[in-house]
Short mmCIF file of C-alpha atoms and ligand atoms in Angstrom, two decimals:
data_model
loop_
_atom_site.label_atom_id
_atom_site.label_comp_id
_atom_site.label_asym_id
_atom_site.label_seq_id
_atom_site.Cartn_x
_atom_site.Cartn_y
_atom_site.Cartn_z
CA MET A 1 -68.98 -19.19 20.75
CA GLY A 2 -66.38 -22.12 22.80
CA LEU A 3 -63.10 -20.84 23.54
CA LYS A 4 -62.08 -23.48 20.92
CA ASP A 5 -63.83 -22.10 18.27
CA LYS A 6 -62.64 -18.61 19.09
CA LEU A 7 -58.91 -19.94 18.78
CA MET A 8 -59.83 -22.12 15.19
CA GLU A 9 -61.95 -18.49 13.92
CA LEU A 10 -58.45 -16.24 15.23
CA GLN A 11 -56.11 -19.46 13.57
CA GLN A 12 -57.68 -19.53 10.07
CA LYS A 13 -57.74 -15.68 9.80
CA ALA A 14 -54.17 -15.26 11.03
CA LEU A 15 -52.65 -17.85 8.61
CA GLU A 16 -54.77 -16.17 5.25
CA GLU A 17 -52.66 -12.44 6.92
CA ILE A 18 -50.11 -14.13 6.91
CA SER A 19 -49.78 -16.31 3.57
CA SER A 20 -50.98 -12.53 1.59
CA ALA A 21 -47.52 -10.87 3.54
CA GLU A 22 -45.68 -9.37 1.20
CA ASP A 23 -42.54 -7.87 2.92
CA LEU A 24 -40.19 -8.54 5.78
CA LYS A 25 -42.05 -5.49 7.80
CA LYS A 26 -45.62 -6.92 7.38
CA ILE A 27 -44.71 -10.25 8.34
CA ASN A 28 -43.00 -8.72 11.25
CA ASP A 29 -46.03 -6.62 12.66
CA ILE A 30 -48.34 -9.80 12.08
CA ARG A 31 -45.76 -11.28 14.57
CA VAL A 32 -45.74 -8.82 17.33
CA ASN A 33 -49.63 -7.99 16.88
CA LEU A 34 -50.86 -11.99 17.23
CA LEU A 35 -48.21 -13.83 19.94
CA GLY A 36 -46.93 -10.28 21.86
CA LYS A 37 -48.41 -9.76 25.32
CA LYS A 38 -51.69 -7.90 24.02
CA GLY A 39 -52.39 -10.09 21.41
CA PRO A 40 -55.64 -11.82 20.50
CA ILE A 41 -53.77 -15.46 21.76
CA THR A 42 -52.97 -13.94 24.84
CA GLU A 43 -56.48 -12.35 25.58
CA VAL A 44 -58.09 -15.91 24.95
CA LEU A 45 -55.84 -17.68 27.23
CA ARG A 46 -57.19 -14.64 29.86
CA GLY A 47 -61.08 -15.87 29.44
CA MET A 48 -59.95 -19.50 30.14
CA ARG A 49 -60.37 -18.83 34.23
CA ASP A 50 -63.86 -18.77 33.64
CA LEU A 51 -63.83 -22.13 32.04
CA PRO A 52 -64.61 -25.25 34.39
CA LYS A 53 -61.03 -26.64 36.04
CA GLU A 54 -61.11 -30.04 34.15
CA GLU A 55 -61.47 -28.46 30.84
CA ARG A 56 -58.38 -25.97 31.05
CA PRO A 57 -56.21 -27.88 29.98
CA ASN A 58 -57.59 -29.70 26.79
CA VAL A 59 -57.93 -25.44 26.31
CA GLY A 60 -54.74 -24.85 27.06
CA SER A 61 -53.08 -27.64 25.13
CA PHE A 62 -55.32 -26.65 22.48
CA ALA A 63 -54.42 -23.26 22.64
CA ASN A 64 -49.97 -23.50 23.00
CA LYS A 65 -50.92 -25.65 19.46
CA VAL A 66 -52.65 -22.51 17.96
CA ARG A 67 -49.47 -20.38 19.35
CA ASP A 68 -46.90 -23.19 17.37
CA GLU A 69 -48.48 -23.29 14.36
CA LEU A 70 -49.19 -19.92 13.46
CA THR A 71 -45.55 -19.22 15.09
CA ASN A 72 -44.03 -22.15 12.08
CA ALA A 73 -45.73 -20.06 9.66
CA ILE A 74 -44.71 -17.01 10.20
CA THR A 75 -40.82 -18.46 10.33
CA GLU A 76 -42.14 -19.95 6.77
CA ARG A 77 -43.18 -17.14 5.49
CA LYS A 78 -40.31 -14.69 6.72
CA ASP A 79 -37.88 -17.78 4.63
CA ARG A 80 -40.24 -17.31 1.49
CA ILE A 81 -40.22 -14.01 1.85
CA GLU A 82 -36.08 -13.40 2.05
CA ALA A 83 -35.86 -16.39 -0.82
CA LEU A 84 -37.62 -14.52 -3.09
CA LYS A 85 -35.86 -10.95 -2.36
CA THR A 86 -32.16 -12.56 -2.94
CA ALA A 87 -33.75 -14.66 -6.24
CA LYS A 88 -35.05 -11.13 -7.19
CA ARG A 89 -31.90 -8.85 -6.78
CA LEU A 90 -29.77 -11.85 -8.43
CA GLU A 91 -31.96 -11.85 -10.89
CA GLU A 92 -31.33 -7.81 -11.46
CA GLU A 93 -27.63 -7.82 -10.59
CA LYS A 94 -26.93 -10.61 -13.43
CA ILE A 95 -23.93 -10.03 -15.04
CA ASP A 96 -23.19 -10.68 -18.67
CA VAL A 97 -19.42 -12.15 -18.57
CA THR A 98 -19.37 -12.42 -22.10
CA LEU A 99 -19.56 -8.35 -22.96
CA PRO A 100 -16.24 -6.61 -23.53
CA GLY A 101 -14.64 -4.75 -21.12
CA VAL A 102 -13.88 -1.00 -20.49
CA PRO A 103 -9.95 -0.49 -21.10
CA VAL A 104 -7.59 0.76 -18.39
CA LYS A 105 -6.13 3.28 -19.80
CA ALA A 106 -2.55 3.63 -18.61
CA GLY A 107 -0.71 6.52 -18.01
CA GLN A 108 3.30 7.00 -18.06
CA PRO A 109 6.15 9.08 -17.12
CA HIS A 110 6.17 12.33 -19.19
CA ILE A 111 8.72 12.85 -21.58
CA ILE A 112 10.90 15.36 -19.87
CA MET A 113 10.61 12.58 -16.56
CA GLN A 114 11.99 9.86 -19.39
CA VAL A 115 14.81 11.86 -21.06
CA ILE A 116 15.76 12.63 -16.67
CA ASP A 117 15.39 8.80 -15.83
CA GLN A 118 17.59 7.97 -18.80
CA ILE A 119 20.80 10.17 -18.08
CA GLU A 120 20.13 9.12 -14.49
CA LYS A 121 20.77 5.78 -15.36
CA LEU A 122 23.30 6.65 -17.27
CA PHE A 123 25.64 8.18 -14.26
CA LEU A 124 24.22 6.01 -11.30
CA GLY A 125 25.37 3.28 -13.17
CA MET A 126 29.20 5.41 -13.27
CA GLY A 127 28.62 5.85 -8.84
CA TYR A 128 27.01 9.57 -9.32
CA GLN A 129 25.13 10.15 -6.65
CA VAL A 130 21.89 12.11 -7.32
CA VAL A 131 20.91 14.85 -5.73
CA ASP A 132 17.94 16.82 -4.78
CA GLY A 133 17.58 20.40 -3.65
CA PRO A 134 15.68 23.36 -2.88
CA GLU A 135 13.98 25.49 -5.80
CA ILE A 136 13.54 28.27 -3.76
CA GLU A 137 16.85 29.05 -3.07
CA GLU A 138 19.52 31.43 -1.45
CA ASP A 139 21.36 33.96 -3.63
CA HIS A 140 24.69 33.03 -1.69
CA TYR A 141 23.94 29.23 -3.29
CA ASN A 142 22.49 30.04 -6.57
CA PHE A 143 25.11 33.03 -7.51
CA GLU A 144 27.58 34.50 -4.45
CA MET A 145 29.21 30.50 -4.52
CA MET A 146 29.22 29.73 -8.08
CA ASN A 147 31.40 32.81 -8.74
CA LEU A 148 29.19 35.41 -9.09
CA PRO A 149 28.88 38.00 -6.63
CA LYS A 150 26.26 41.26 -6.61
CA ASP A 151 26.44 43.35 -9.95
CA HIS A 152 28.45 40.78 -11.72
CA PRO A 153 27.63 41.83 -15.07
CA ALA A 154 27.37 38.12 -15.54
CA ARG A 155 23.95 37.80 -13.35
CA ASP A 156 22.03 39.84 -16.77
CA MET A 157 22.80 36.00 -18.29
CA GLN A 158 20.51 34.57 -15.88
CA ASP A 159 17.05 36.77 -15.31
CA THR A 160 15.70 36.12 -12.11
CA PHE A 161 12.33 35.90 -10.07
CA TYR A 162 13.14 37.38 -6.66
CA LEU A 163 11.39 36.56 -3.77
CA THR A 164 10.43 38.72 -0.81
CA ASP A 165 14.20 40.15 -0.76
CA ASN A 166 17.22 40.14 -2.71
CA ASN A 167 17.79 37.27 -1.16
CA LEU A 168 15.88 34.82 -1.86
CA LEU A 169 14.73 33.76 -5.28
CA MET A 170 13.82 30.88 -7.57
CA ARG A 171 16.67 29.07 -8.37
CA THR A 172 17.56 30.36 -11.86
CA GLN A 173 20.22 26.90 -12.32
CA THR A 174 20.59 23.59 -10.25
CA SER A 175 23.94 25.05 -9.46
CA PRO A 176 22.94 25.78 -6.17
CA VAL A 177 23.03 21.88 -5.06
CA GLN A 178 26.64 21.74 -6.25
CA ALA A 179 27.50 24.29 -3.62
CA ARG A 180 25.46 22.83 -0.83
CA THR A 181 26.81 19.30 -1.69
CA MET A 182 31.05 21.35 -1.94
CA GLU A 183 30.42 22.80 0.88
CA LYS A 184 29.43 19.24 3.01
CA HIS A 185 31.77 17.14 1.08
CA ASP A 186 34.92 15.04 2.64
CA PHE A 187 37.67 14.46 0.46
CA SER A 188 39.13 11.30 2.37
CA LYS A 189 35.52 8.99 1.81
CA GLY A 190 36.59 9.90 -2.13
CA PRO A 191 35.67 12.25 -5.20
CA LEU A 192 32.78 14.24 -5.14
CA LYS A 193 30.91 12.39 -8.08
CA MET A 194 27.20 13.73 -8.64
CA ILE A 195 24.42 15.26 -10.61
CA SER A 196 21.36 17.57 -9.86
CA PRO A 197 18.46 17.18 -12.15
CA GLY A 198 15.29 19.20 -11.77
CA LYS A 199 13.56 23.12 -12.18
CA VAL A 200 14.31 25.76 -12.37
CA TYR A 201 13.37 29.50 -13.03
CA ARG A 202 13.83 32.15 -15.39
CA ARG A 203 11.94 35.68 -15.85
CA ASP A 204 11.36 34.64 -19.66
CA THR A 205 8.62 35.83 -21.74
CA ASP A 206 7.50 31.84 -23.08
CA ASP A 207 7.61 31.72 -26.83
CA ALA A 208 8.92 28.94 -28.88
CA THR A 209 11.72 28.24 -27.09
CA HIS A 210 11.81 29.98 -23.98
CA SER A 211 10.05 28.68 -21.03
CA HIS A 212 10.04 30.53 -17.38
CA GLN A 213 10.15 27.05 -16.02
CA PHE A 214 12.25 24.61 -17.45
CA HIS A 215 14.59 21.84 -16.52
CA GLN A 216 18.23 20.99 -16.09
CA ILE A 217 20.61 18.88 -14.97
CA GLU A 218 24.28 19.84 -14.13
CA GLY A 219 27.25 17.54 -13.21
CA LEU A 220 30.08 17.71 -11.11
CA VAL A 221 32.99 15.82 -10.51
CA LEU A 222 35.57 16.84 -8.13
CA ASP A 223 39.47 14.79 -7.30
CA LYS A 224 42.90 15.19 -7.70
CA HIS A 225 43.74 14.68 -11.46
CA ILE A 226 40.97 15.10 -13.57
CA THR A 227 41.42 16.40 -16.43
CA MET A 228 39.50 17.52 -20.12
CA ALA A 229 39.77 14.34 -21.45
CA ASP A 230 37.67 12.63 -18.81
CA LEU A 231 35.00 15.44 -19.08
CA LYS A 232 35.11 15.43 -22.78
CA GLY A 233 34.78 11.08 -22.37
CA THR A 234 31.49 12.12 -20.24
CA LEU A 235 29.84 14.23 -22.82
CA GLN A 236 30.54 11.80 -25.44
CA LEU A 237 28.98 9.37 -23.22
CA ILE A 238 25.27 11.75 -22.93
CA ALA A 239 25.96 12.87 -26.60
CA ARG A 240 25.83 8.72 -27.60
CA THR A 241 23.15 7.97 -24.94
CA ILE A 242 20.65 10.29 -26.02
CA PHE A 243 21.27 10.67 -29.23
CA GLY A 244 22.70 7.15 -30.94
CA GLU A 245 26.18 5.34 -30.23
CA GLU A 246 27.04 6.66 -33.99
CA ARG A 247 27.26 10.21 -32.39
CA GLU A 248 30.85 13.09 -32.57
CA ILE A 249 31.10 15.53 -30.05
CA ARG A 250 33.47 19.11 -30.75
CA LEU A 251 33.92 21.48 -28.08
CA ARG A 252 33.87 25.70 -28.86
CA PRO A 253 35.40 27.56 -26.27
CA SER A 254 32.92 29.54 -24.69
CA TYR A 255 32.08 31.28 -21.13
CA PHE A 256 30.73 30.79 -17.62
CA PRO A 257 32.00 32.70 -14.63
CA PHE A 258 31.96 28.94 -12.47
CA THR A 259 33.93 27.11 -15.38
CA GLU A 260 37.62 28.12 -17.05
CA PRO A 261 37.57 27.03 -19.35
CA SER A 262 34.28 26.90 -20.75
CA VAL A 263 33.24 24.85 -23.22
CA GLU A 264 29.85 24.50 -25.52
CA VAL A 265 29.19 21.40 -27.03
CA ASP A 266 27.57 20.31 -29.91
CA VAL A 267 26.98 16.51 -31.06
CA SER A 268 26.61 15.45 -34.92
CA CYS A 269 23.29 16.13 -36.19
CA PHE A 270 21.72 12.87 -35.49
CA LYS A 271 19.28 14.07 -38.36
CA CYS A 272 21.74 14.05 -41.48
CA ASN A 273 24.35 12.55 -40.03
CA GLY A 274 26.42 15.77 -40.60
CA ASN A 275 25.45 16.26 -44.25
CA GLY A 276 22.82 19.42 -43.15
CA CYS A 277 19.31 19.94 -42.54
CA SER A 278 17.37 21.78 -41.14
CA VAL A 279 17.35 20.50 -37.81
CA CYS A 280 21.28 21.31 -38.26
CA LYS A 281 20.81 24.38 -39.66
CA ASP A 282 23.09 23.06 -42.54
CA THR A 283 26.57 23.15 -40.07
CA GLY A 284 26.15 19.63 -39.42
CA TRP A 285 26.21 20.41 -35.89
CA ILE A 286 23.98 21.13 -33.13
CA GLU A 287 24.74 22.47 -29.17
CA VAL A 288 23.78 21.07 -26.14
CA LEU A 289 24.82 21.92 -23.73
CA GLY A 290 27.79 23.75 -21.87
CA ALA A 291 30.22 22.67 -19.49
CA GLY A 292 33.91 23.29 -18.28
CA MET A 293 36.54 23.15 -15.81
CA VAL A 294 35.57 24.02 -12.38
CA HIS A 295 36.43 27.82 -11.55
CA PRO A 296 39.08 27.74 -8.84
CA ASN A 297 36.92 30.66 -6.75
CA VAL A 298 33.67 28.40 -6.93
CA LEU A 299 36.02 25.42 -5.04
CA LYS A 300 37.79 28.44 -2.78
CA ILE A 301 34.15 29.92 -1.87
CA SER A 302 33.32 25.55 -1.28
CA GLY A 303 36.42 26.08 1.45
CA ILE A 304 38.68 23.61 -0.61
CA ASP A 305 41.90 23.67 -1.90
CA ALA A 306 42.39 24.40 -5.30
CA ASP A 307 45.82 23.50 -5.63
CA VAL A 308 45.12 19.90 -4.66
CA TYR A 309 41.59 19.27 -6.62
CA GLY A 310 39.98 19.68 -9.22
CA GLY A 311 37.58 19.01 -11.86
CA PHE A 312 35.19 19.28 -14.45
CA ALA A 313 31.21 20.30 -13.91
CA PHE A 314 28.12 20.66 -17.13
CA GLY A 315 24.70 21.72 -17.20
CA LEU A 316 22.54 20.59 -19.35
CA GLY A 317 18.47 20.72 -20.52
CA PRO A 318 16.35 17.73 -20.60
CA ASP A 319 13.21 20.14 -22.41
CA ARG A 320 15.81 20.79 -25.27
CA PHE A 321 16.90 16.92 -25.33
CA ALA A 322 13.84 16.05 -26.05
CA MET A 323 12.71 19.24 -28.73
CA LEU A 324 15.80 18.08 -30.53
CA LYS A 325 14.94 14.06 -30.12
CA TYR A 326 11.47 14.36 -31.14
CA GLY A 327 11.14 17.33 -33.10
CA VAL A 328 9.30 19.00 -30.50
CA ASP A 329 8.92 22.69 -32.03
CA ASP A 330 7.40 24.06 -28.80
CA ILE A 331 8.83 24.38 -25.69
CA ARG A 332 5.20 25.30 -24.15
CA GLU A 333 3.99 21.62 -25.89
CA PHE A 334 5.75 20.33 -22.63
CA TYR A 335 3.22 22.14 -20.37
CA LEU A 336 -0.19 22.23 -21.65
CA ASN A 337 -0.50 18.59 -20.59
CA ASP A 338 -2.22 17.71 -22.93
CA VAL A 339 -2.45 14.09 -23.43
CA ARG A 340 -3.02 13.74 -26.83
CA PHE A 341 0.61 15.01 -27.08
CA LEU A 342 1.96 13.86 -24.37
CA LYS A 343 0.54 9.77 -25.18
CA GLN A 344 2.64 10.32 -28.38
CA PHE A 345 5.57 9.61 -26.34
CA SER A 346 4.36 6.00 -24.90
CA GLN A 347 7.80 3.88 -23.86
CA ARG A 348 6.14 0.88 -24.87
CA GLY A 349 6.15 2.12 -28.62
N1 LIG B 1 24.15 25.98 -14.77
C1 LIG B 1 24.95 27.02 -16.10
C2 LIG B 1 23.09 27.52 -16.66
O1 LIG B 1 22.14 27.88 -16.47
C3 LIG B 1 24.81 24.99 -17.28
C4 LIG B 1 26.80 24.72 -16.73
C5 LIG B 1 26.15 24.27 -15.53
C6 LIG B 1 27.25 25.55 -17.07
C7 LIG B 1 27.53 23.97 -15.71
C8 LIG B 1 28.55 25.01 -17.46
C9 LIG B 1 29.04 23.81 -16.46
O2 LIG B 1 24.06 28.45 -17.72
#
């Protein structure tokens, strides 16, 4: 068989192989085998050495033609395989844009955080600063600076989680944040007006009305000429912001080691408007927070001249506020993180 015939036969066979190739790997293998240095075309061309000189150009150009045609056929087949692959993928990935979407569940601040936010907004609007402090606290700030020296009987009012020694504890109130701020305050720059919201801890057995961890917001105002009337106006604003514009408050004498005089604050019942119902236990009033005029000892311990400066402090429980406002009868509900419970208090109503 002449070289030309050999080439034609080779071309014929190769074209069949190319057109039946189904994937890119196969077509690549064909290309490497057919056109590579050890491939059959190179092999045929090597046989040209034995041909008479005058026939060589003819056979040579024929061989080049065959190689070009096969190269084109391979490229075309490769393009075709790729196009088929793309078409198949597009078919498989077809999206039905008319299907209803999966609704995205939006979260919301926890109900306690909503109450805290509301109170923060109120006080920021009146020029108070919102101050944070450590939850692991020193006895010094949590008690001593609040006029509660060691062995003071009123320490029993706040069952305490002590840590490694008797000096470090889980704060039982957010008052230590006031202590830390008072200590640093420079009255030449203006009065001290602050609230400190945060978590507090007490060694209570959890039940419907007690939790070993709950929240407090304490407020403190110190300046010259602050009176109990300023305190009463501020407390009334809190009560009306949380429980409604119609609310009245009343103050009853009480005792806290860090205030003198001290008061307990009742708000007129928002359920029955003071007529008597189960929420206010038929009294028309609900106790909501504690407050008083800052005790001179507290000022002195912080290095403040108690003859010149004075003011008021109050402490309230966002947990209790939320329970009252929304009729939640078990404080533990707030800490179970059951979304079915929490989503009832959507801000979007
Ligand atoms: N820290 C007090 C408590 O937990 C609350 C309070 C603060 C009362 C300020 C009066 C004044 O009992």
